[in-house]
Amino acid sequence: MKIFRKTGVSTLINIIGMSVAFAAAMILMVQVRWDATYDKNFEGHKQVFRLENNWMDQGLFSTYCCRPMIEATRDASPNIEAIATLGYMPNEVTLRENGEEEILSVPSAKFDSSVFSVFPFEWVEGSARDFTADETAVVSEKYAKLFFGSESAIGKIIQTGDGKQRRIIGVFKDTPENFSMNYGVLANIGDEYLDNMSEWSFAAFVKFKDPQQVAETQTAMLDAISTYLYSDRTDENEVEVFRKGFRITNLHDAHFERDVRANIPSANKAITITLAAIAALLIAIAIINFINFAFAEIPFRIKNINTRKVLGEGRSSLMGRQLCHAGLIALIAFAAACLIMQVVSGTSWASYVSDSIAPKDNGGILILMLAVALISAVVAGIAPAMYSTSQPAALVLKGTYGTSVKGKALRNVLVGVQFVLSFLFILMALFMGVQTRFMMNKDMGFEQARILDVWCGQPAGSQKDALKSHLLQNPSIEAVTFCDAQIVSDQKMGWGRTVDGKQVFMGVLPVDVDFVQFFGLQIVEGRDFRESDNQSETGCFIPNETFMQMYPQFHVGSLMGGHVDNSEIVGVVKDFNFMSLQHAIGPLVLYNWGKESWRPFGQMYVRMAPGADFNEVSDYIKEAIGKFDPRREPHMITVRHLNEWIESMYAEEASLGKLITIASVVALLIAIIGIIGLVFFETQFLKKEIAIRRVNGATVESILGMINQKYLLLAGISFVVAAPVAYYIMTTWRSGFAYQAPIPVWIFLASLALVGAITLLVVTLQSWRAANANPVDSLKNE
């Protein structure tokens, strides 16, 4: 440890800066790896594509298709190896044992047997051979153990979220979490809606033999779809619009699409690239610090270097010593970074990243960062080592490099770069917070105050009137309503209709008759639902304004196909945001089932009375649901404020903002460390100047002002460079949102004030001792 004694302070702060930078960079790279490998973790991923169309929302694509359309494409081209159809269903599984039932939350979906030809599954038990039979299912190894312990799952019966009893015919190995097919249960879809052109609630995945022939195959698939849907039409313009609204996207690339509504996680490619860039910049900032400290330490090392020269040690050996010193610092910093990762992995901060950040789960990233650390040591150490071993002893013994124009300029530029990056990170973190709060606080067109979001389940929903009556007995509950899905979600049930020879596409939300009144929605034309509508043979519609604008052939009183027969449009509701605010408002129809519903309502909303206690109301709701569905125990039921659900839809933006905030703090910390080191070493060479000024009557305050002026000027110049770059990045990032917050001036002023105040504080504290030193002692030593 002798090598560290003379420069112990600089070495310590250097290690702190590098370790924090390495840890932050590795944590960011975990998220980058997650997204960069999404749906690239199975054999043949380059051959698998997703079908998408924008027929429902103009300008916004969807993965929803009808099954007849999917079937029409199966033989469209010899390049098509297989097409898998996916149907969504509630993520619940009911187990029965000894006459008792238990409900478990399990990610589930319905597929046809082609899914195993499109995606590779490894089998632990059984196979996909019998999956052709209706009411069969396969489960993952993880959930097979959860359901049945050490017993074989083959032949066991489970009830899936759609209410069907299914026999397990296979157990497959667990799939990666960043895989679109990461389900616990895959149920056979059977002939469900196989010939129904009106039900657009299925997704399709196609596997090509040759992925290079995508364009030709897409054209062939479009020809097949157009022939099927437009065989009796002559409106060429309509057919052309229809064809332009169809595309096929590689599954990995689909993960980064921002103009698609899908029940599969997506990411923003720009964000992934940004996080990778931030990780690289953090490392760059650490290397800059490393170089700064290495150059600043030269005057303190030069005597030892020249003594060794006199004793005959060669230049290469002297350089090797310094590089070994730099390498040891890098290794210690890397080990400390691993320790930081381990500590952070056990905190709530780990939730900002999609994957585990524990070092044991990230061997590849650790190896990469170790290599980066060693390369950083060489990069940061080679120039100072070459310089220090090439200087005449008389020059460097007096420390003239520390005060030379060249030495100052280099270190000022390096610290300036750190300041610029710190400003960029701070500004982006502040604006992401602004944009997220803007979306969370924006009026979405319906009441949210005191409203609770509850999935009560279809068994309880089938007794909705009795359940509502029971809930309203509690004086803390003002109102209750039911619907088929959440009022705000990026996916709604999709319907397609043909009216007067033209295609009509819309999102559909079946609701109870008091839904409009409950949420304070505004009827702009016609009437609201009535209690008598529940006895209607065909049900009725209330479209939103966007639907009426897109399809002007409809008006109040028009008929349109419902789930039984033609249903009447009885009113028009004022537009409200039924999707997250990344998306614009599309065509939506509120639908009352009438006398015969497809299925019971499973979604319930409860409005609390003013001043009601949330916990008491929540317990009461859970108890009430349990009375109407004894299978559902209180811990299985989630009651939350509607605002919480809406805020959760911006989790990606919120997590990114927090990651950027952490990066800005780290960048600023490292910049501060750089300033501390720079001021510490420069004040060693300013002692004579300070002493002369003090003898001539200068005050401590004026001395501190002189030293602070330089660094505040450096921060100001850095801000001028960073501000326009940050503004460009902000405008580019927010362009991905349908609703964009204005870029406020205060975030620029706040970042400048923050960095300026910290710089002033750090420089003042660091310079205080030099400014207060006895000038006689300083002049004597000089």
PDB file of N, CA, C and O in Angstrom, residues 20 282 422 425-426 659-672:
ATOM      1  N   VAL A  20     -18.859   4.176  -8.148  1.00  0.00           N
ATOM      2  CA  VAL A  20     -20.247   4.608  -8.327  1.00  0.00           C
ATOM      3  C   VAL A  20     -20.608   4.628  -9.805  1.00  0.00           C
ATOM      4  O   VAL A  20     -21.695   4.195 -10.204  1.00  0.00           O
ATOM      5  N   LEU A 282     -21.302   7.677 -18.350  1.00  0.00           N
ATOM      6  CA  LEU A 282     -20.878   7.596 -16.951  1.00  0.00           C
ATOM      7  C   LEU A 282     -19.462   7.037 -16.839  1.00  0.00           C
ATOM      8  O   LEU A 282     -18.647   7.519 -16.042  1.00  0.00           O
ATOM      9  N   SER A 422     -23.452  16.417 -16.784  1.00  0.00           N
ATOM     10  CA  SER A 422     -24.287  16.547 -15.584  1.00  0.00           C
ATOM     11  C   SER A 422     -25.526  17.378 -15.872  1.00  0.00           C
ATOM     12  O   SER A 422     -26.645  17.022 -15.472  1.00  0.00           O
ATOM     13  N   PHE A 425     -28.065  15.293 -17.973  1.00  0.00           N
ATOM     14  CA  PHE A 425     -28.788  14.300 -17.175  1.00  0.00           C
ATOM     15  C   PHE A 425     -29.822  14.970 -16.270  1.00  0.00           C
ATOM     16  O   PHE A 425     -30.962  14.500 -16.152  1.00  0.00           O
ATOM     17  N   ILE A 426     -29.425  16.057 -15.613  1.00  0.00           N
ATOM     18  CA  ILE A 426     -30.344  16.744 -14.694  1.00  0.00           C
ATOM     19  C   ILE A 426     -31.548  17.284 -15.452  1.00  0.00           C
ATOM     20  O   ILE A 426     -32.705  17.120 -15.031  1.00  0.00           O
ATOM     21  N   LEU A 659     -34.259   6.308 -13.317  1.00  0.00           N
ATOM     22  CA  LEU A 659     -32.923   5.876 -13.746  1.00  0.00           C
ATOM     23  C   LEU A 659     -32.097   7.075 -14.206  1.00  0.00           C
ATOM     24  O   LEU A 659     -30.901   7.178 -13.900  1.00  0.00           O
ATOM     25  N   ILE A 660     -32.733   7.976 -14.971  1.00  0.00           N
ATOM     26  CA  ILE A 660     -32.030   9.169 -15.418  1.00  0.00           C
ATOM     27  C   ILE A 660     -31.653  10.037 -14.224  1.00  0.00           C
ATOM     28  O   ILE A 660     -30.570  10.626 -14.180  1.00  0.00           O
ATOM     29  N   THR A 661     -32.552  10.114 -13.229  1.00  0.00           N
ATOM     30  CA  THR A 661     -32.259  10.899 -12.026  1.00  0.00           C
ATOM     31  C   THR A 661     -31.041  10.331 -11.303  1.00  0.00           C
ATOM     32  O   THR A 661     -30.151  11.080 -10.873  1.00  0.00           O
ATOM     33  N   ILE A 662     -31.023   9.003 -11.171  1.00  0.00           N
ATOM     34  CA  ILE A 662     -29.870   8.360 -10.539  1.00  0.00           C
ATOM     35  C   ILE A 662     -28.604   8.660 -11.329  1.00  0.00           C
ATOM     36  O   ILE A 662     -27.549   8.980 -10.761  1.00  0.00           O
ATOM     37  N   ALA A 663     -28.703   8.561 -12.660  1.00  0.00           N
ATOM     38  CA  ALA A 663     -27.544   8.841 -13.505  1.00  0.00           C
ATOM     39  C   ALA A 663     -27.089  10.288 -13.338  1.00  0.00           C
ATOM     40  O   ALA A 663     -25.880  10.570 -13.297  1.00  0.00           O
ATOM     41  N   SER A 664     -28.057  11.230 -13.232  1.00  0.00           N
ATOM     42  CA  SER A 664     -27.688  12.641 -13.073  1.00  0.00           C
ATOM     43  C   SER A 664     -26.996  12.874 -11.731  1.00  0.00           C
ATOM     44  O   SER A 664     -26.035  13.645 -11.652  1.00  0.00           O
ATOM     45  N   VAL A 665     -27.493  12.190 -10.692  1.00  0.00           N
ATOM     46  CA  VAL A 665     -26.855  12.315  -9.381  1.00  0.00           C
ATOM     47  C   VAL A 665     -25.428  11.768  -9.426  1.00  0.00           C
ATOM     48  O   VAL A 665     -24.487  12.377  -8.905  1.00  0.00           O
ATOM     49  N   VAL A 666     -25.284  10.602 -10.076  1.00  0.00           N
ATOM     50  CA  VAL A 666     -23.952   9.994 -10.188  1.00  0.00           C
ATOM     51  C   VAL A 666     -23.017  10.903 -10.992  1.00  0.00           C
ATOM     52  O   VAL A 666     -21.865  11.139 -10.606  1.00  0.00           O
ATOM     53  N   ALA A 667     -23.520  11.409 -12.134  1.00  0.00           N
ATOM     54  CA  ALA A 667     -22.694  12.284 -12.967  1.00  0.00           C
ATOM     55  C   ALA A 667     -22.278  13.534 -12.202  1.00  0.00           C
ATOM     56  O   ALA A 667     -21.116  13.968 -12.272  1.00  0.00           O
ATOM     57  N   LEU A 668     -23.240  14.115 -11.471  1.00  0.00           N
ATOM     58  CA  LEU A 668     -22.930  15.318 -10.700  1.00  0.00           C
ATOM     59  C   LEU A 668     -21.952  15.003  -9.568  1.00  0.00           C
ATOM     60  O   LEU A 668     -21.033  15.780  -9.293  1.00  0.00           O
ATOM     61  N   LEU A 669     -22.136  13.835  -8.939  1.00  0.00           N
ATOM     62  CA  LEU A 669     -21.219  13.431  -7.871  1.00  0.00           C
ATOM     63  C   LEU A 669     -19.792  13.301  -8.395  1.00  0.00           C
ATOM     64  O   LEU A 669     -18.845  13.779  -7.786  1.00  0.00           O
ATOM     65  N   ILE A 670     -19.669  12.665  -9.560  1.00  0.00           N
ATOM     66  CA  ILE A 670     -18.334  12.479 -10.125  1.00  0.00           C
ATOM     67  C   ILE A 670     -17.740  13.824 -10.536  1.00  0.00           C
ATOM     68  O   ILE A 670     -16.539  14.072 -10.365  1.00  0.00           O
ATOM     69  N   ALA A 671     -18.603  14.701 -11.098  1.00  0.00           N
ATOM     70  CA  ALA A 671     -18.111  16.034 -11.452  1.00  0.00           C
ATOM     71  C   ALA A 671     -17.628  16.778 -10.203  1.00  0.00           C
ATOM     72  O   ALA A 671     -16.606  17.473 -10.230  1.00  0.00           O
ATOM     73  N   ILE A 672     -18.382  16.643  -9.108  1.00  0.00           N
ATOM     74  CA  ILE A 672     -17.981  17.281  -7.847  1.00  0.00           C
ATOM     75  C   ILE A 672     -16.650  16.717  -7.362  1.00  0.00           C
ATOM     76  O   ILE A 672     -15.769  17.454  -6.911  1.00  0.00           O
TER      77      ILE A 672
END
